[in-house]
Amino acid sequence: MVRIIKFITGNEHKVKEAKGIFQKFGIQLEYTDLGYPEIQGNLEDVARYGAEYAASKLKGPVIVEDAGLFIRALNWFPGTYSSYVQETLTNKGILKLMNDVEDRYAEFRSVIGYCTPKSEPEIFLGTVSGHIAYKEHGNHGFAYDPLFIPDGFNKTFGELTRNEKNEFSHRRRSLEKFASWLNSKSD
Ligand code: ITT
């Protein structure tokens, strides 16, 4: 049986990645740019609220995702401000903040929120660790990808193909947790 899940997002890069990941789990993805109120709070709060809101608006099961880049030396900034910072400060601004900073540890986090009109929201966290490059590299991926060198690599996400990133990204990990949970629930 092929399941169809509706992904509520305005980011087409996420949709392309999620489609590739879901193929492996027999889930077909549709996407809708419904938009949902992003409440103040951490990624989990945003995903939980967004999923509940969208499930009740669309009267069906949905997923939403809230993601971000967390840099240890900057007190985990931009974190929940990642969207705003990407649009305003941009990657160049992040690199300026990281000028001469030795501790370059960072992680991407992705939280998937799933909800149906009849159930409470469920959340699934995926993270990937790495460090911030000294300059941008690569033009694959999107947003912060050219800055982020995942552990075990000497290339940024911006230099990896979508398939390569999808093997172990934060999004792969959160979506895989969700897919396994969903499949086990109805077996
Ligand atoms: P939604 O409509 O799904 O909310 P968004 O682009 O606003 O789309 P997020 O709030 O989840 O998504 O993401 C916060 C910021 O982090 C935003 O600028 C994204 O482009 C960026 N981002 C998220 N995932 C990323 C990834 O895998 N690689 C690079 N940047 C990423």
XYZ file of N, CA and C and ligand atoms in Angstrom:
592
model
N 0.839 -1.194 0.000
C 0.000 0.000 0.000
C 0.882 1.255 0.000
N 0.589 2.173 -0.928
C 1.363 3.422 -0.939
C 0.629 4.455 -0.095
N 1.339 5.023 0.843
C 0.727 6.070 1.666
C 1.000 7.421 1.050
N 0.064 8.318 1.218
C 0.276 9.678 0.731
C 0.277 10.616 1.933
N 1.343 11.403 2.046
C 1.448 12.348 3.156
C 1.557 13.758 2.594
N 0.867 14.676 3.231
C 0.899 16.064 2.790
C 1.909 16.847 3.632
N 2.868 17.447 2.957
C 3.928 18.221 3.614
C 3.575 19.697 3.455
N 3.427 20.405 4.573
C 3.079 21.823 4.525
C 4.367 22.632 4.631
N 4.777 23.245 3.551
C 6.008 24.031 3.561
C 6.009 25.014 2.400
N 6.750 26.087 2.571
C 6.916 27.035 1.477
C 8.290 26.877 0.840
N 9.017 25.840 1.231
C 10.409 25.684 0.785
C 10.529 24.471 -0.154
N 10.683 24.759 -1.438
C 10.693 23.667 -2.422
C 11.939 22.783 -2.335
N 13.008 23.326 -1.784
C 14.208 22.489 -1.606
C 13.916 21.356 -0.616
N 13.181 21.720 0.435
C 12.808 20.690 1.424
C 11.953 19.611 0.762
N 11.053 20.042 -0.106
C 10.158 19.082 -0.755
C 10.966 18.104 -1.600
N 11.922 18.630 -2.373
C 12.731 17.746 -3.228
C 13.507 16.746 -2.379
N 14.082 17.223 -1.285
C 14.832 16.298 -0.425
C 13.892 15.256 0.184
N 12.756 15.727 0.685
C 11.829 14.809 1.360
C 11.296 13.757 0.389
N 11.054 14.150 -0.851
C 10.559 13.160 -1.829
C 11.579 12.045 -2.008
N 12.849 12.436 -2.150
C 13.921 11.443 -2.324
C 13.996 10.508 -1.121
N 13.849 11.058 0.065
C 13.962 10.257 1.294
C 12.760 9.318 1.423
N 11.571 9.829 1.167
C 10.357 9.025 1.336
C 10.251 7.884 0.346
N 10.871 8.070 -0.830
C 10.865 6.974 -1.810
C 11.340 5.678 -1.182
N 12.351 5.798 -0.325
C 12.933 4.607 0.304
C 11.950 3.940 1.263
N 10.929 4.691 1.701
C 10.020 4.152 2.713
C 8.614 3.916 2.180
N 8.450 3.978 0.860
C 7.136 3.698 0.270
C 6.086 4.742 0.621
N 6.543 5.974 0.868
C 5.579 7.047 1.165
C 5.629 8.053 0.015
N 4.453 8.426 -0.461
C 4.387 9.399 -1.540
C 4.067 10.761 -0.933
N 4.757 11.775 -1.427
C 4.609 13.093 -0.822
C 3.839 14.041 -1.719
N 2.882 14.741 -1.109
C 2.256 15.872 -1.801
C 2.654 17.085 -0.995
N 2.697 18.249 -1.631
C 3.011 19.387 -0.786
C 2.074 20.552 -1.009
N 1.851 21.306 0.054
C 0.958 22.452 0.021
C 1.620 23.600 0.756
N 1.624 24.749 0.122
C 2.201 25.923 0.771
C 1.091 26.675 1.490
N 0.541 26.022 2.499
C -0.601 26.606 3.219
C -0.159 27.765 4.095
N 1.052 27.627 4.663
C 1.503 28.604 5.649
C 0.855 28.291 6.977
N 1.559 28.572 8.058
C 0.983 28.375 9.394
C 1.672 29.341 10.333
N 0.983 29.748 11.397
C 1.585 30.699 12.325
C 2.791 30.071 13.011
N 3.941 30.767 12.972
C 5.128 30.238 13.668
C 5.178 30.868 15.048
N 4.793 30.092 16.046
C 4.741 30.639 17.404
C 6.152 30.799 17.944
N 6.307 31.622 18.967
C 7.583 31.767 19.672
C 7.858 30.462 20.386
N 9.069 29.976 20.308
C 9.384 28.747 21.035
C 10.474 28.005 20.301
N 10.753 26.785 20.763
C 11.807 26.017 20.116
C 11.243 25.288 18.889
N 12.112 24.549 18.198
C 11.682 23.887 16.955
C 10.506 22.951 17.234
N 10.560 22.284 18.377
C 9.507 21.314 18.723
C 8.161 22.023 18.882
N 8.171 23.164 19.579
C 6.924 23.917 19.797
C 6.333 24.356 18.454
N 7.209 24.859 17.580
C 6.744 25.362 16.275
C 6.147 24.215 15.455
N 6.840 23.068 15.448
C 6.379 21.933 14.633
C 5.064 21.372 15.177
N 4.967 21.297 16.496
C 3.751 20.750 17.107
C 2.549 21.650 16.784
N 2.742 22.932 16.988
C 1.643 23.874 16.763
C 1.266 23.923 15.272
N 2.283 23.980 14.410
C 2.040 24.079 12.963
C 1.302 22.859 12.439
N 1.683 21.673 12.923
C 1.047 20.439 12.443
C -0.418 20.401 12.881
N -0.671 20.794 14.120
C -2.045 20.774 14.631
C -2.912 21.776 13.848
N -2.346 22.930 13.610
C -3.063 23.986 12.876
C -3.404 23.502 11.459
N -2.400 22.949 10.762
C -2.610 22.552 9.358
C -3.546 21.355 9.249
N -3.440 20.404 10.197
C -4.331 19.233 10.147
C -5.777 19.668 10.313
N -6.011 20.653 11.176
C -7.408 21.048 11.378
C -7.898 21.892 10.196
N -7.024 22.701 9.609
C -7.432 23.495 8.437
C -7.732 22.599 7.242
N -6.855 21.616 7.014
C -6.984 20.792 5.795
C -7.821 19.537 6.032
N -8.173 19.304 7.286
C -9.012 18.150 7.635
C -8.410 16.830 7.170
N -7.116 16.699 7.394
C -6.453 15.448 7.017
C -5.082 15.378 7.666
N -4.373 14.236 7.514
C -3.043 14.094 8.114
C -2.004 14.948 7.387
N -1.138 15.595 8.149
C -0.105 16.467 7.552
C 1.207 16.323 8.302
N 2.284 16.724 7.630
C 3.537 16.974 8.352
C 3.990 18.402 8.068
N 4.680 18.983 9.053
C 5.384 20.243 8.858
C 6.801 19.997 9.359
N 7.710 20.886 9.008
C 9.070 20.746 9.512
C 9.582 22.100 9.973
N 10.203 22.152 11.142
C 10.932 23.350 11.518
C 12.389 22.947 11.689
N 13.266 23.688 11.008
C 14.682 23.312 11.002
C 15.535 24.527 11.320
N 16.809 24.284 11.594
C 17.713 25.405 11.822
C 19.142 24.955 11.993
N 20.026 25.951 11.908
C 21.460 25.734 12.102
C 21.833 26.283 13.478
N 22.506 25.472 14.278
C 22.846 25.841 15.651
C 24.371 25.846 15.790
N 24.945 27.027 16.080
C 26.412 27.157 16.146
C 26.824 27.361 17.606
N 27.635 26.418 18.105
C 27.960 26.410 19.547
C 28.643 27.710 20.001
N 29.643 28.178 19.234
C 30.408 29.356 19.671
C 29.541 30.621 19.685
N 28.411 30.577 19.009
C 27.509 31.743 18.990
C 26.319 31.497 19.924
N 26.569 30.640 20.939
C 25.466 30.337 21.868
C 24.260 29.722 21.159
N 24.547 28.920 20.167
C 23.550 28.174 19.388
C 22.700 29.062 18.451
N 23.187 30.263 18.191
C 22.605 31.134 17.168
C 22.973 30.559 15.793
N 22.215 30.733 14.709
C 20.923 31.403 14.657
C 19.760 30.543 15.168
N 19.916 29.229 15.287
C 18.890 28.394 15.922
C 17.491 28.662 15.403
N 16.610 29.038 16.330
C 15.212 29.243 15.923
C 15.035 30.514 15.088
N 16.094 31.325 14.979
C 16.015 32.523 14.130
C 16.605 32.272 12.745
N 16.815 31.008 12.392
C 17.549 30.692 11.157
C 16.933 31.298 9.896
N 15.606 31.325 9.803
C 14.984 31.869 8.590
C 15.283 33.355 8.448
N 15.047 34.070 9.533
C 15.237 35.516 9.537
C 16.710 35.872 9.271
N 17.583 35.126 9.904
C 19.018 35.396 9.771
C 19.501 35.091 8.349
N 18.955 34.034 7.754
C 19.332 33.696 6.386
C 18.940 34.839 5.450
N 17.783 35.444 5.709
C 17.318 36.520 4.833
C 18.007 37.847 5.090
N 18.447 38.085 6.306
C 18.972 39.408 6.657
C 20.504 39.402 6.736
N 21.035 38.617 7.647
C 22.494 38.561 7.833
C 23.162 37.808 6.682
N 22.525 36.782 6.215
C 22.992 35.879 5.140
C 24.239 35.083 5.577
N 24.677 34.193 4.725
C 25.844 33.366 5.057
C 27.096 34.221 5.265
N 27.192 35.304 4.511
C 28.380 36.186 4.645
C 28.444 36.770 6.058
N 27.279 37.152 6.591
C 27.227 37.704 7.942
C 27.610 36.670 8.994
N 27.182 35.441 8.785
C 27.556 34.356 9.719
C 29.081 34.180 9.685
N 29.632 34.206 8.493
C 31.089 34.030 8.390
C 31.819 35.168 9.103
N 31.280 36.365 9.023
C 31.906 37.497 9.747
C 31.867 37.256 11.249
N 30.715 36.787 11.727
C 30.606 36.516 13.173
C 31.591 35.426 13.600
N 31.920 34.541 12.668
C 32.781 33.393 12.974
C 34.253 33.680 12.657
N 34.528 34.912 12.240
C 35.893 35.299 11.923
C 36.761 35.107 13.167
N 37.885 34.401 13.032
C 38.801 34.187 14.163
C 38.226 33.328 15.291
N 37.067 32.757 15.089
C 36.513 31.881 16.133
C 37.057 30.468 15.907
N 37.671 29.918 16.946
C 38.304 28.608 16.772
C 37.311 27.449 16.858
N 36.393 27.535 17.831
C 35.395 26.466 17.991
C 34.344 26.616 16.892
N 34.402 25.760 15.897
C 33.514 25.921 14.735
C 32.388 24.877 14.733
N 32.215 24.180 15.878
C 31.189 23.131 15.940
C 29.784 23.699 15.669
N 29.020 22.962 14.872
C 27.641 23.371 14.578
C 26.811 22.132 14.313
N 25.511 22.263 14.455
C 24.640 21.164 14.027
C 23.386 21.694 13.363
N 22.917 20.929 12.397
C 21.612 21.183 11.820
C 20.625 20.336 12.602
N 19.462 20.927 12.883
C 18.400 20.148 13.515
C 17.137 20.283 12.681
N 16.393 19.196 12.611
C 15.121 19.185 11.893
C 14.088 18.534 12.801
N 12.967 19.196 12.976
C 11.880 18.571 13.740
C 10.654 18.457 12.838
N 10.205 17.231 12.664
C 8.987 16.972 11.902
C 7.823 16.908 12.886
N 6.765 17.626 12.563
C 5.522 17.522 13.338
C 4.494 16.824 12.473
N 3.842 15.816 13.051
C 2.798 15.075 12.322
C 1.509 15.185 13.115
N 0.423 15.419 12.420
C -0.858 15.479 13.132
C -2.004 15.102 12.202
N -3.043 14.547 12.764
C -4.283 14.298 12.022
C -5.394 15.039 12.787
N -6.547 15.246 12.161
C -7.614 15.961 12.863
C -8.079 15.209 14.119
N -7.779 13.903 14.171
C -8.289 13.121 15.303
C -7.240 12.792 16.354
N -5.981 13.245 16.128
C -4.947 12.827 17.082
C -4.129 14.019 17.555
N -3.400 13.797 18.649
C -2.473 14.801 19.152
C -1.246 14.821 18.254
N -0.553 15.970 18.135
C 0.654 16.005 17.306
C 1.786 15.131 17.865
N 2.570 14.569 16.943
C 3.762 13.781 17.306
C 4.951 14.523 16.707
N 6.113 14.468 17.386
C 7.281 15.128 16.792
C 8.469 14.176 16.698
N 9.336 14.436 15.721
C 10.474 13.561 15.407
C 11.682 14.451 15.123
N 12.745 14.270 15.923
C 13.944 15.119 15.793
C 15.059 14.394 15.049
N 15.702 15.091 14.137
C 16.907 14.568 13.482
C 17.998 15.619 13.557
N 19.236 15.195 13.874
C 20.338 16.172 13.911
C 21.520 15.621 13.130
N 22.367 16.539 12.664
C 23.635 16.122 12.069
C 24.700 17.113 12.553
N 25.842 16.559 12.982
C 26.908 17.387 13.547
C 27.956 17.703 12.505
N 28.628 18.827 12.715
C 29.692 19.190 11.785
C 30.359 20.474 12.221
N 30.935 21.209 11.268
C 31.518 22.503 11.613
C 31.365 23.506 10.479
N 31.581 24.758 10.862
C 31.377 25.864 9.917
C 32.670 26.100 9.134
N 32.554 26.123 7.820
C 33.709 26.360 6.945
C 34.181 27.811 7.092
N 35.364 28.102 6.546
C 35.876 29.483 6.620
C 35.330 30.342 5.498
N 34.869 29.692 4.429
C 34.124 30.435 3.405
C 33.103 29.513 2.765
N 32.210 30.069 1.956
C 31.171 29.249 1.330
C 31.772 28.367 0.240
N 31.296 27.145 0.176
C 31.740 26.220 -0.867
C 30.546 25.496 -1.464
N 30.487 25.445 -2.785
C 29.504 24.600 -3.472
C 28.199 25.324 -3.753
N 27.519 24.842 -4.787
C 26.215 25.452 -5.084
C 25.094 24.425 -5.187
N 25.300 23.270 -4.563
C 24.174 22.339 -4.381
C 23.422 22.771 -3.127
N 22.272 22.150 -2.917
C 21.535 22.399 -1.678
C 20.965 23.810 -1.634
N 20.853 24.358 -0.431
C 20.238 25.676 -0.269
C 20.662 26.301 1.060
N 20.346 27.600 1.168
C 20.512 28.369 2.414
C 21.898 28.159 3.050
N 21.944 27.501 4.214
C 23.206 27.383 4.953
C 24.121 26.264 4.439
N 23.673 25.502 3.460
C 24.449 24.323 3.033
C 25.909 24.627 2.656
N 26.192 25.735 1.961
C 27.595 25.980 1.592
C 28.514 26.280 2.775
N 27.925 26.466 3.970
C 28.731 26.784 5.163
C 29.056 25.562 5.997
N 28.308 24.478 5.813
C 28.296 23.393 6.800
C 29.048 22.155 6.311
N 30.114 21.814 7.037
C 30.898 20.608 6.717
C 30.498 19.510 7.699
N 29.758 18.485 7.228
C 29.327 17.436 8.156
C 30.521 16.609 8.642
N 30.435 16.080 9.855
C 31.511 15.248 10.408
C 31.849 14.116 9.453
N 33.144 13.856 9.308
C 33.583 12.746 8.463
C 33.788 13.161 7.014
N 33.529 14.397 6.694
C 33.695 14.882 5.317
C 34.650 16.078 5.299
N 35.241 16.325 4.121
C 35.958 17.594 3.986
C 35.302 18.469 2.924
N 34.003 18.253 2.765
C 33.201 19.035 1.835
C 31.989 19.574 2.576
N 31.458 20.682 2.081
C 30.217 21.200 2.679
C 29.013 20.465 2.083
N 27.862 20.641 2.722
C 26.616 20.130 2.143
C 26.417 20.743 0.748
N 26.906 21.958 0.555
C 26.769 22.616 -0.748
C 27.566 21.926 -1.843
N 28.513 21.091 -1.452
C 29.323 20.365 -2.443
C 28.862 18.923 -2.623
N 27.868 18.511 -1.848
C 27.341 17.144 -1.992
C 26.102 17.169 -2.882
N 25.844 16.083 -3.565
C 24.606 16.010 -4.348
C 23.428 15.823 -3.383
N 22.235 16.002 -3.905
C 21.045 15.830 -3.054
C 21.003 14.413 -2.490
N 21.321 13.440 -3.334
C 21.297 12.050 -2.865
C 22.305 11.815 -1.752
N 23.486 12.406 -1.914
C 24.515 12.230 -0.871
C 24.059 12.878 0.446
N 23.550 14.088 0.348
C 23.054 14.769 1.571
C 21.919 13.963 2.206
N 21.055 13.425 1.358
C 19.903 12.667 1.847
C 20.271 11.375 2.567
N 21.508 10.919 2.403
C 21.917 9.680 3.078
C 21.975 9.856 4.595
N 22.303 11.055 5.054
C 22.551 11.191 6.507
C 22.209 12.566 7.065
N 21.456 13.377 6.334
C 21.175 14.737 6.823
C 20.228 14.719 8.023
N 20.130 15.846 8.682
C 19.150 16.047 9.759
C 17.737 15.697 9.270
N 17.442 16.111 8.035
C 16.099 15.860 7.459
C 15.899 14.369 7.204
N 16.926 13.694 6.727
C 16.836 12.245 6.545
C 16.505 11.575 7.875
N 17.182 12.044 8.917
C 17.027 11.377 10.218
C 15.650 11.631 10.828
N 15.146 12.859 10.717
C 13.816 13.126 11.289
C 12.737 12.431 10.463
N 12.876 12.482 9.133
C 11.848 11.859 8.284
C 11.878 10.333 8.393
N 13.075 9.801 8.574
C 13.181 8.341 8.709
C 12.528 7.876 10.015
N 12.747 8.653 11.080
C 12.088 8.306 12.358
C 10.577 8.337 12.178
N 10.106 9.395 11.519
C 8.663 9.525 11.297
C 8.130 8.351 10.468
N 8.834 8.031 9.361
C 8.362 6.974 8.462
C 8.327 5.628 9.182
N 9.348 5.339 9.996
C 9.361 4.047 10.716
C 8.214 4.007 11.711
N 7.994 5.114 12.391
C 6.891 5.175 13.357
C 5.555 4.956 12.652
N 5.376 5.626 11.522
C 4.102 5.531 10.798
C 3.878 4.101 10.294
N 4.947 3.522 9.744
C 4.811 2.161 9.214
C 4.530 1.156 10.320
N 5.179 1.359 11.482
C 4.974 0.380 12.565
C 3.579 0.520 13.159
N 3.026 1.731 13.102
C 1.714 2.000 13.711
C 0.596 1.237 13.022
N 0.748 1.055 11.703
C -0.397 0.499 10.995
C -0.108 -0.882 10.416
N 1.007 -1.493 10.862
C 1.306 -2.858 10.384
C 0.398 -3.861 11.071
P 8.961 26.271 5.867
O 7.919 26.881 4.984
O 8.986 24.767 5.814
O 8.915 26.799 7.301
P 11.572 27.597 5.785
O 12.537 27.777 4.664
O 11.053 28.835 6.489
O 10.360 26.709 5.206
P 12.679 26.566 8.320
O 12.061 27.633 9.142
O 12.500 25.155 8.759
O 12.195 26.605 6.809
O 14.229 26.792 8.151
C 14.952 27.831 8.795
C 16.077 28.309 7.885
O 17.058 27.267 7.784
C 15.642 28.650 6.468
O 16.363 29.770 6.018
C 16.028 27.416 5.687
O 16.293 27.733 4.330
C 17.286 26.957 6.432
N 17.463 25.506 6.299
C 16.576 24.548 6.688
N 17.018 23.335 6.345
C 18.216 23.520 5.736
C 19.141 22.657 5.131
O 18.924 21.346 5.044
N 20.231 23.176 4.590
C 20.465 24.510 4.635
N 19.639 25.399 5.173
C 18.511 24.920 5.725
